[in-house]
Short mmCIF file of C-alpha atoms in Angstrom, two decimals:
data_model
loop_
_atom_site.label_atom_id
_atom_site.label_comp_id
_atom_site.label_asym_id
_atom_site.label_seq_id
_atom_site.Cartn_x
_atom_site.Cartn_y
_atom_site.Cartn_z
CA MET A 10 43.24 151.89 17.42
CA SER A 11 46.62 153.79 16.11
CA GLU A 12 46.79 157.81 16.35
CA LEU A 13 46.92 158.34 12.67
CA LYS A 14 44.84 161.03 11.39
CA PRO A 15 41.82 159.86 9.25
CA LYS A 16 43.67 161.25 5.74
CA LYS A 17 46.95 159.48 7.12
CA ARG A 18 44.81 156.53 8.18
CA THR A 19 43.54 156.03 4.48
CA ALA A 20 46.47 156.73 3.08
CA ALA A 21 48.14 153.75 5.30
CA LEU A 22 45.30 151.71 4.21
CA SER A 23 45.76 152.13 0.58
CA PHE A 24 49.87 151.37 1.04
CA ILE A 25 49.29 148.29 2.84
CA PHE A 26 46.93 147.26 0.02
CA PHE A 27 48.94 147.62 -2.62
CA THR A 28 52.02 145.96 -0.36
CA LEU A 29 49.60 143.19 -0.54
CA LEU A 30 48.59 143.47 -4.00
CA ILE A 31 51.96 142.72 -5.07
CA ASP A 32 52.47 140.12 -2.61
CA VAL A 33 49.61 138.25 -4.22
CA ILE A 34 50.65 138.76 -7.47
CA GLY A 35 54.32 137.47 -6.80
CA LEU A 36 52.71 134.11 -5.25
CA ALA A 37 49.89 133.45 -7.89
CA ILE A 38 52.47 133.70 -10.94
CA ILE A 39 53.89 130.53 -10.04
CA ILE A 40 50.63 128.24 -9.78
CA PRO A 41 50.30 127.27 -13.00
CA VAL A 42 54.28 125.81 -13.56
CA PHE A 43 54.66 124.43 -10.06
CA PRO A 44 53.36 120.87 -11.15
CA LYS A 45 55.31 120.97 -14.16
CA LEU A 46 58.37 122.43 -12.26
CA ILE A 47 58.08 119.29 -9.74
CA GLU A 48 57.26 116.75 -12.42
CA GLY A 49 60.89 117.57 -13.81
CA LEU A 50 62.81 117.68 -11.02
CA ILE A 51 61.00 114.25 -9.74
CA ASP A 52 60.65 112.57 -13.01
CA GLY A 53 57.43 111.72 -12.58
CA ASP A 54 53.58 112.07 -12.95
CA ILE A 55 51.02 114.71 -12.39
CA SER A 56 49.67 112.46 -9.34
CA ASP A 57 53.43 111.83 -7.73
CA ALA A 58 53.66 115.79 -7.91
CA SER A 59 50.80 116.58 -6.29
CA LYS A 60 51.89 114.43 -3.37
CA MET A 61 55.69 116.03 -3.48
CA SER A 62 53.79 119.33 -3.97
CA GLY A 63 52.00 118.51 -0.59
CA LEU A 64 55.45 117.48 1.05
CA LEU A 65 56.68 121.40 0.23
CA LEU A 66 53.42 122.62 1.34
CA VAL A 67 53.88 121.17 4.82
CA ALA A 68 57.65 122.08 5.16
CA TYR A 69 56.31 125.64 4.60
CA ALA A 70 53.61 125.53 7.04
CA VAL A 71 55.52 124.02 10.13
CA MET A 72 57.90 126.52 9.82
CA GLN A 73 55.25 129.28 9.96
CA PHE A 74 53.85 127.47 13.06
CA LEU A 75 56.72 127.71 14.47
CA PHE A 76 57.62 131.15 13.89
CA ALA A 77 54.33 132.92 13.41
CA PRO A 78 53.78 133.78 16.65
CA LEU A 79 57.54 135.12 16.94
CA VAL A 80 56.79 137.47 14.40
CA GLY A 81 53.39 138.43 15.42
CA ASN A 82 54.86 139.84 19.05
CA LEU A 83 57.98 141.17 17.50
CA SER A 84 55.10 143.30 15.65
CA ASP A 85 53.85 144.34 19.11
CA LYS A 86 57.42 145.41 20.23
CA TYR A 87 59.01 146.77 17.36
CA GLY A 88 56.01 148.15 15.24
CA ARG A 89 54.62 146.52 11.68
CA ARG A 90 56.48 147.83 9.33
CA PRO A 91 60.02 146.43 9.90
CA VAL A 92 58.37 142.95 10.23
CA LEU A 93 56.39 143.02 7.04
CA LEU A 94 59.85 144.12 5.21
CA PHE A 95 61.70 141.43 6.90
CA SER A 96 59.09 138.83 5.55
CA LEU A 97 59.13 140.32 2.14
CA LEU A 98 62.66 139.97 1.75
CA GLY A 99 62.56 136.47 2.93
CA PHE A 100 59.65 135.69 0.19
CA GLY A 101 62.06 137.30 -2.65
CA ILE A 102 65.26 134.69 -1.49
CA ASP A 103 62.27 131.87 -1.47
CA TYR A 104 61.55 132.83 -5.13
CA LEU A 105 65.15 132.42 -6.28
CA PHE A 106 65.87 129.31 -4.50
CA LEU A 107 62.51 127.90 -6.55
CA ALA A 108 63.66 129.46 -9.61
CA PHE A 109 67.43 128.06 -9.61
CA ALA A 110 66.47 124.79 -8.02
CA PRO A 111 68.83 121.97 -9.63
CA THR A 112 66.87 119.15 -7.28
CA ILE A 113 63.62 118.80 -5.25
CA GLY A 114 65.75 119.47 -2.12
CA TRP A 115 66.48 123.23 -3.25
CA LEU A 116 62.28 123.62 -3.28
CA PHE A 117 62.63 122.35 0.10
CA ILE A 118 65.11 124.54 1.43
CA GLY A 119 63.41 127.81 -0.56
CA ARG A 120 60.22 126.64 1.41
CA ILE A 121 61.69 126.26 4.83
CA ILE A 122 62.92 130.24 4.25
CA ALA A 123 59.63 131.21 3.38
CA GLY A 124 57.81 129.87 6.17
CA ILE A 125 60.44 131.68 8.93
CA THR A 126 59.75 135.06 7.31
CA GLY A 127 56.35 134.46 6.03
CA ALA A 128 54.46 136.67 8.00
CA SER A 129 53.60 139.09 5.51
CA PHE A 130 49.86 138.64 6.08
CA THR A 131 49.72 138.04 9.48
CA THR A 132 51.40 141.56 10.01
CA ALA A 133 48.97 143.27 7.63
CA SER A 134 46.01 142.27 9.50
CA ALA A 135 47.80 143.45 12.59
CA TYR A 136 48.24 146.69 10.74
CA ILE A 137 44.86 146.40 9.23
CA ALA A 138 43.46 146.26 12.63
CA ASP A 139 45.85 149.29 14.49
CA VAL A 140 44.00 151.91 12.01
CA SER A 141 40.61 150.60 11.68
CA SER A 142 37.76 151.65 14.43
CA PRO A 143 35.90 148.63 15.34
CA GLU A 144 33.15 148.83 13.32
CA LYS A 145 35.09 149.00 10.23
CA ARG A 146 37.23 146.69 10.93
CA ALA A 147 35.09 143.44 9.17
CA GLN A 148 35.09 145.84 5.95
CA ASN A 149 38.79 147.26 6.15
CA PHE A 150 40.04 143.36 6.63
CA GLY A 151 37.72 142.63 3.16
CA MET A 152 40.92 144.77 1.58
CA ILE A 153 43.07 141.58 2.44
CA GLY A 154 40.70 139.77 0.26
CA VAL A 155 40.49 142.57 -2.73
CA ALA A 156 43.95 141.81 -2.96
CA PHE A 157 44.10 138.04 -2.88
CA GLY A 158 41.45 138.70 -5.74
CA LEU A 159 43.13 140.98 -7.70
CA GLY A 160 46.39 139.55 -7.59
CA PHE A 161 44.89 135.87 -8.41
CA ILE A 162 43.16 137.78 -11.75
CA VAL A 163 46.53 139.02 -12.52
CA GLY A 164 49.06 136.64 -11.12
CA PRO A 165 48.22 133.40 -12.71
CA VAL A 166 47.77 134.73 -16.16
CA ILE A 167 50.79 135.90 -15.93
CA GLY A 168 52.62 132.96 -15.08
CA GLY A 169 50.52 131.14 -17.42
CA ILE A 170 51.94 133.18 -20.19
CA LEU A 171 55.44 133.05 -19.04
CA GLY A 172 55.10 129.53 -18.09
CA LYS A 173 54.89 128.34 -21.85
CA ILE A 174 58.12 130.07 -22.58
CA ASP A 175 60.39 128.71 -19.59
CA THR A 176 59.03 127.07 -16.69
CA HIS A 177 61.37 128.98 -14.68
CA TYR A 178 60.61 132.50 -15.80
CA PRO A 179 57.59 132.68 -13.36
CA PHE A 180 59.86 132.36 -10.71
CA TYR A 181 62.35 135.05 -11.78
CA ALA A 182 59.34 137.41 -12.21
CA ALA A 183 57.95 136.41 -8.23
CA ALA A 184 61.47 137.61 -7.36
CA VAL A 185 62.04 140.40 -9.00
CA LEU A 186 58.29 141.49 -7.23
CA ALA A 187 58.96 140.72 -3.66
CA LEU A 188 62.38 142.60 -3.86
CA LEU A 189 60.65 145.12 -5.32
CA ASN A 190 57.83 145.24 -3.04
CA ALA A 191 60.21 145.37 -0.05
CA ALA A 192 61.86 148.18 -1.18
CA TYR A 193 58.31 150.05 -1.92
CA GLY A 194 57.33 149.22 1.29
CA TYR A 195 60.57 151.07 3.01
CA PHE A 196 60.39 154.36 0.99
CA ILE A 197 56.47 154.48 1.00
CA LEU A 198 54.78 152.23 3.82
CA PRO A 199 54.24 154.19 7.46
CA GLU A 200 54.26 152.50 10.46
CA SER A 201 50.97 151.85 12.36
CA LEU A 202 51.45 150.96 15.98
CA PRO A 203 52.37 154.05 17.79
CA LYS A 204 55.33 153.52 20.58
CA ALA A 205 52.66 154.26 23.31
CA LEU A 206 50.84 150.82 22.77
CA ARG A 207 53.95 148.90 22.17
CA ARG A 208 54.75 145.94 24.64
CA GLU A 209 57.80 144.13 25.72
CA LEU A 210 58.30 140.60 24.18
CA ASP A 211 57.20 137.93 26.32
CA TRP A 212 59.37 134.99 25.41
CA LYS A 213 56.37 132.12 26.68
CA ARG A 214 53.60 134.29 24.32
CA CYS A 215 56.04 133.46 21.33
CA ASN A 216 55.45 129.56 22.23
CA PRO A 217 53.59 128.39 18.80
CA LEU A 218 51.18 126.09 21.48
CA GLY A 219 51.23 129.37 24.17
CA SER A 220 50.22 131.43 21.56
CA LEU A 221 47.51 129.11 20.72
CA LEU A 222 46.75 129.04 24.30
CA GLN A 223 46.58 133.14 24.80
CA LEU A 224 43.29 132.50 22.40
CA LYS A 225 41.55 130.96 25.80
CA LYS A 226 41.57 134.25 27.64
CA TYR A 227 38.59 135.09 25.27
CA PRO A 228 36.20 131.79 25.10
CA SER A 229 34.33 133.51 21.98
CA VAL A 230 37.83 133.62 20.18
CA ILE A 231 38.72 130.14 20.62
CA ASN A 232 35.25 128.82 19.84
CA LEU A 233 35.31 130.57 16.36
CA SER A 234 39.24 129.40 16.41
CA VAL A 235 37.93 125.76 16.18
CA CYS A 236 35.48 126.89 13.07
CA LEU A 237 38.54 128.74 11.32
CA PHE A 238 41.02 126.13 11.62
CA VAL A 239 38.09 123.99 9.97
CA ILE A 240 37.57 126.56 7.17
CA TYR A 241 41.65 127.07 6.61
CA PHE A 242 41.54 122.85 6.44
CA ALA A 243 38.88 122.14 3.91
CA SER A 244 39.82 125.46 1.76
CA HIS A 245 43.20 123.22 0.47
CA ALA A 246 41.15 120.98 -1.43
CA VAL A 247 41.42 124.58 -3.80
CA GLN A 248 44.29 125.69 -2.79
CA SER A 249 46.68 122.68 -2.63
CA VAL A 250 44.67 120.61 -5.40
CA TRP A 251 43.23 123.23 -7.97
CA THR A 252 46.07 122.92 -10.55
CA PHE A 253 46.79 119.28 -10.42
CA TYR A 254 42.74 118.56 -10.61
CA THR A 255 42.13 120.38 -13.42
CA MET A 256 45.29 119.09 -15.22
CA LYS A 257 44.46 115.91 -14.84
CA LYS A 258 40.59 115.64 -14.97
CA PHE A 259 40.00 118.24 -18.20
CA ASP A 260 43.44 118.10 -19.55
CA TRP A 261 44.19 121.72 -18.89
CA ASN A 262 47.10 123.23 -19.76
CA GLU A 263 48.99 126.27 -17.73
CA ASP A 264 47.38 128.95 -19.96
CA MET A 265 43.84 127.18 -19.03
CA VAL A 266 45.14 126.96 -15.14
CA GLY A 267 46.05 130.92 -15.08
CA TYR A 268 42.98 132.00 -16.99
CA SER A 269 40.50 130.06 -14.19
CA LEU A 270 42.66 131.15 -11.24
CA GLY A 271 42.30 134.80 -12.82
CA PHE A 272 38.39 134.41 -12.79
CA VAL A 273 38.60 133.08 -9.53
CA GLY A 274 40.24 136.26 -8.45
CA LEU A 275 38.01 138.35 -10.20
CA MET A 276 35.04 136.74 -8.15
CA VAL A 277 36.86 136.88 -4.74
CA ALA A 278 37.25 140.85 -5.99
CA LEU A 279 34.15 141.55 -6.34
CA VAL A 280 32.89 139.88 -3.46
CA GLN A 281 35.37 140.93 -0.92
CA GLY A 282 35.65 144.43 -2.33
CA GLY A 283 32.12 145.39 -2.98
CA LEU A 284 29.59 142.35 -1.84
CA ILE A 285 30.82 142.72 1.85
CA ARG A 286 30.26 146.26 2.04
CA ILE A 287 26.76 145.75 1.66
CA ALA A 288 25.90 141.93 2.95
CA ILE A 289 28.29 142.09 6.22
CA PRO A 290 25.90 145.64 7.41
CA LYS A 291 22.55 144.03 6.43
CA LEU A 292 23.54 140.71 7.12
CA GLY A 293 25.29 140.98 10.43
CA GLN A 294 28.42 139.21 11.08
CA GLU A 295 26.95 136.19 12.77
CA ARG A 296 24.56 135.57 9.79
CA SER A 297 27.09 136.80 7.42
CA ILE A 298 29.52 134.15 8.89
CA TRP A 299 26.87 130.94 8.56
CA ILE A 300 25.60 131.79 5.03
CA GLY A 301 28.76 132.17 3.60
CA LEU A 302 29.95 129.18 4.99
CA MET A 303 26.97 127.22 3.18
CA PHE A 304 28.00 128.98 -0.08
CA TYR A 305 31.73 127.74 0.47
CA ALA A 306 29.95 124.07 1.07
CA GLY A 307 27.78 124.30 -2.18
CA GLY A 308 30.59 125.31 -4.40
CA MET A 309 33.20 122.54 -2.97
CA VAL A 310 30.64 120.05 -3.71
CA LEU A 311 29.67 120.94 -7.17
CA PHE A 312 33.74 121.47 -8.10
CA GLY A 313 34.11 117.68 -7.17
CA LEU A 314 31.11 116.72 -9.23
CA ALA A 315 31.81 119.05 -12.39
CA ASN A 316 32.38 116.63 -15.59
CA GLN A 317 33.36 119.47 -17.98
CA GLY A 318 35.99 122.40 -18.00
CA TRP A 319 33.34 124.87 -18.24
CA MET A 320 31.48 123.80 -14.91
CA MET A 321 34.70 124.77 -13.10
CA PHE A 322 33.69 128.41 -14.11
CA ALA A 323 30.46 128.35 -13.25
CA TYR A 324 30.57 126.89 -9.88
CA MET A 325 33.20 129.54 -9.04
CA ILE A 326 30.27 132.13 -8.30
CA PRO A 327 28.93 130.35 -5.31
CA TYR A 328 32.29 129.41 -4.09
CA ALA A 329 33.48 133.20 -3.93
CA LEU A 330 30.17 134.20 -2.68
CA GLY A 331 31.15 132.04 0.49
CA GLY A 332 33.74 134.89 0.78
CA ILE A 333 32.02 137.06 3.17
CA ALA A 334 32.28 134.71 6.08
CA GLY A 335 36.06 135.34 6.35
CA PRO A 336 36.21 139.39 7.00
CA ALA A 337 33.15 138.74 9.70
CA LEU A 338 34.76 135.93 11.54
CA GLN A 339 37.99 138.19 11.42
CA GLY A 340 36.02 141.41 12.27
CA LEU A 341 33.90 139.61 15.25
CA MET A 342 37.31 138.40 16.81
CA THR A 343 39.04 141.23 16.94
CA ASN A 344 36.46 143.33 18.46
CA GLN A 345 37.10 141.29 21.78
CA VAL A 346 40.47 141.91 21.74
CA PRO A 347 42.69 145.17 23.08
CA ALA A 348 45.05 147.04 20.97
CA ASN A 349 48.31 146.01 22.23
CA GLU A 350 47.13 142.59 22.01
CA GLN A 351 46.11 142.40 18.10
CA GLY A 352 49.95 141.11 16.66
CA GLU A 353 49.45 138.41 19.11
CA LEU A 354 45.64 137.37 18.13
CA GLN A 355 46.86 137.53 14.30
CA GLY A 356 50.28 135.65 15.22
CA GLY A 357 47.80 132.81 17.44
CA LEU A 358 45.36 132.77 14.30
CA THR A 359 48.63 132.51 11.75
CA SER A 360 49.67 129.24 13.89
CA LEU A 361 46.03 127.83 13.67
CA MET A 362 46.43 128.81 9.51
CA SER A 363 49.78 127.00 9.77
CA LEU A 364 48.79 123.88 12.02
CA SER A 365 46.12 123.29 9.66
CA SER A 366 48.16 123.68 6.28
CA ILE A 367 50.72 121.10 7.88
CA PHE A 368 47.89 118.32 7.65
CA GLY A 369 45.52 120.08 4.83
CA PRO A 370 47.83 119.92 2.21
CA TRP A 371 49.29 116.58 2.89
CA PHE A 372 45.48 115.15 3.38
CA MET A 373 43.91 116.85 0.43
CA THR A 374 46.70 116.12 -2.18
CA TYR A 375 46.96 112.44 -1.00
CA ILE A 376 43.31 112.14 -0.88
CA PHE A 377 43.70 113.23 -4.63
CA TYR A 378 47.04 111.22 -5.64
CA TYR A 379 45.10 108.01 -3.97
CA PHE A 380 42.23 107.89 -6.31
CA THR A 381 44.21 108.86 -9.12
CA ASN A 382 47.38 106.89 -9.46
CA ALA A 383 47.56 103.89 -11.50
CA ASN A 384 46.66 101.48 -8.53
CA ALA A 385 43.63 103.52 -7.53
CA PRO A 386 40.48 101.53 -5.96
CA MET A 387 38.53 103.83 -7.97
CA TYR A 388 39.12 106.95 -10.37
CA LEU A 389 37.72 109.85 -8.15
CA PRO A 390 39.55 113.01 -8.67
CA GLY A 391 37.16 115.18 -7.22
CA ALA A 392 37.17 113.50 -3.70
CA PRO A 393 39.29 116.26 -2.02
CA TYR A 394 36.50 118.74 -3.03
CA LEU A 395 33.83 116.57 -1.80
CA ILE A 396 35.30 116.08 1.71
CA ALA A 397 36.00 119.55 2.24
CA GLY A 398 32.20 120.47 1.62
CA GLY A 399 31.44 118.06 4.27
CA LEU A 400 33.59 120.01 6.84
CA MET A 401 32.69 123.51 5.64
CA LEU A 402 28.95 122.24 6.61
CA LEU A 403 30.64 121.14 10.03
CA SER A 404 32.23 124.63 10.35
CA ALA A 405 28.95 126.32 9.99
CA GLY A 406 27.10 123.99 12.20
CA LEU A 407 29.96 124.83 14.91
CA ALA A 408 29.66 128.45 14.24
CA ILE A 409 26.43 128.45 14.40
CA ARG A 410 26.43 126.58 17.79
CA SER A 411 29.12 129.31 18.97
CA PHE A 412 26.41 131.98 18.81
CA ARG A 413 23.98 130.29 20.56
CA LYS A 414 26.13 129.81 23.56
CA LYS A 415 27.20 133.04 23.60
#
């Protein structure tokens, strides 16, 4: 754990929370208008745009998979702060590429830059591990969920409003937020990793496959990593398809998409900011994981079966309750890794997330395209959510099996 005194530790957690919050707002602002931007650049419909969106997400994920271990290891050598600032600058450049893109190729260039530098959550996770005691890590990891929740309350609503004026305005706003966030971090954010706990850069550990293999040192971590991979893969039914699904099935506009994502954010913030502080200590980390995954599975299936727009709001409640699983899983894993290897662990987990993001967005958006295009064998836009529900059940089963082995 970091040598920061309790007051400074609390202040550091506050700083990292606001850094993440601004970052998430920037990410969320562009979501309601991204389908329309792609439609305009490829001169296609919403189904065609969903397939292209999947490829853009794959481009980002491939770069993050290749570079996340290097970034995680650099944070173990040089500290979390400079790496975090570098990633924020990368996001700012990416949003500018998206804002001024005259062709679809520019979107790919921007996504590649963001993938190379996009380690803000990896480094933030290591930062939180640095300044948290083992018994508080699961709760403090919930801050990431709170930042996501609040960011998704504010960001999509702003994006929907700005997008109605001009499709490019949300991208300008996201670029400004990312660059201001970098400036905020430069002047305010303290370093969390003392020099005494830093280690030399080992290039073998920077290999993305090597980073994943390093997880094998901790058998319980590698077993739970498989569960995490399945969760990440399944979550792309929401992350990659939500905007296209609701626009196609319920004829929602940018405003409505923004409001719905804002409500998702509110539910997530309530769970991550409040419920987990009660649920995880009461249930324990292991029970929190499989119970949360059951809620995730139920929420996914209900999304896929919804036949009226209001149902999507109602079904967000069980889906959001699944949020107790993630912090419990991260807390369980980080408690089994030494302090000077937290960056490496988070780099490995980010590589795992990126590996799932190489296949998840492509798979989920293609399934959506397959069941919604003009030549579809049957019209079933909810197919990605039904598949994701099954995958969440699979992850719950794998987690229970891992606990019994331990």
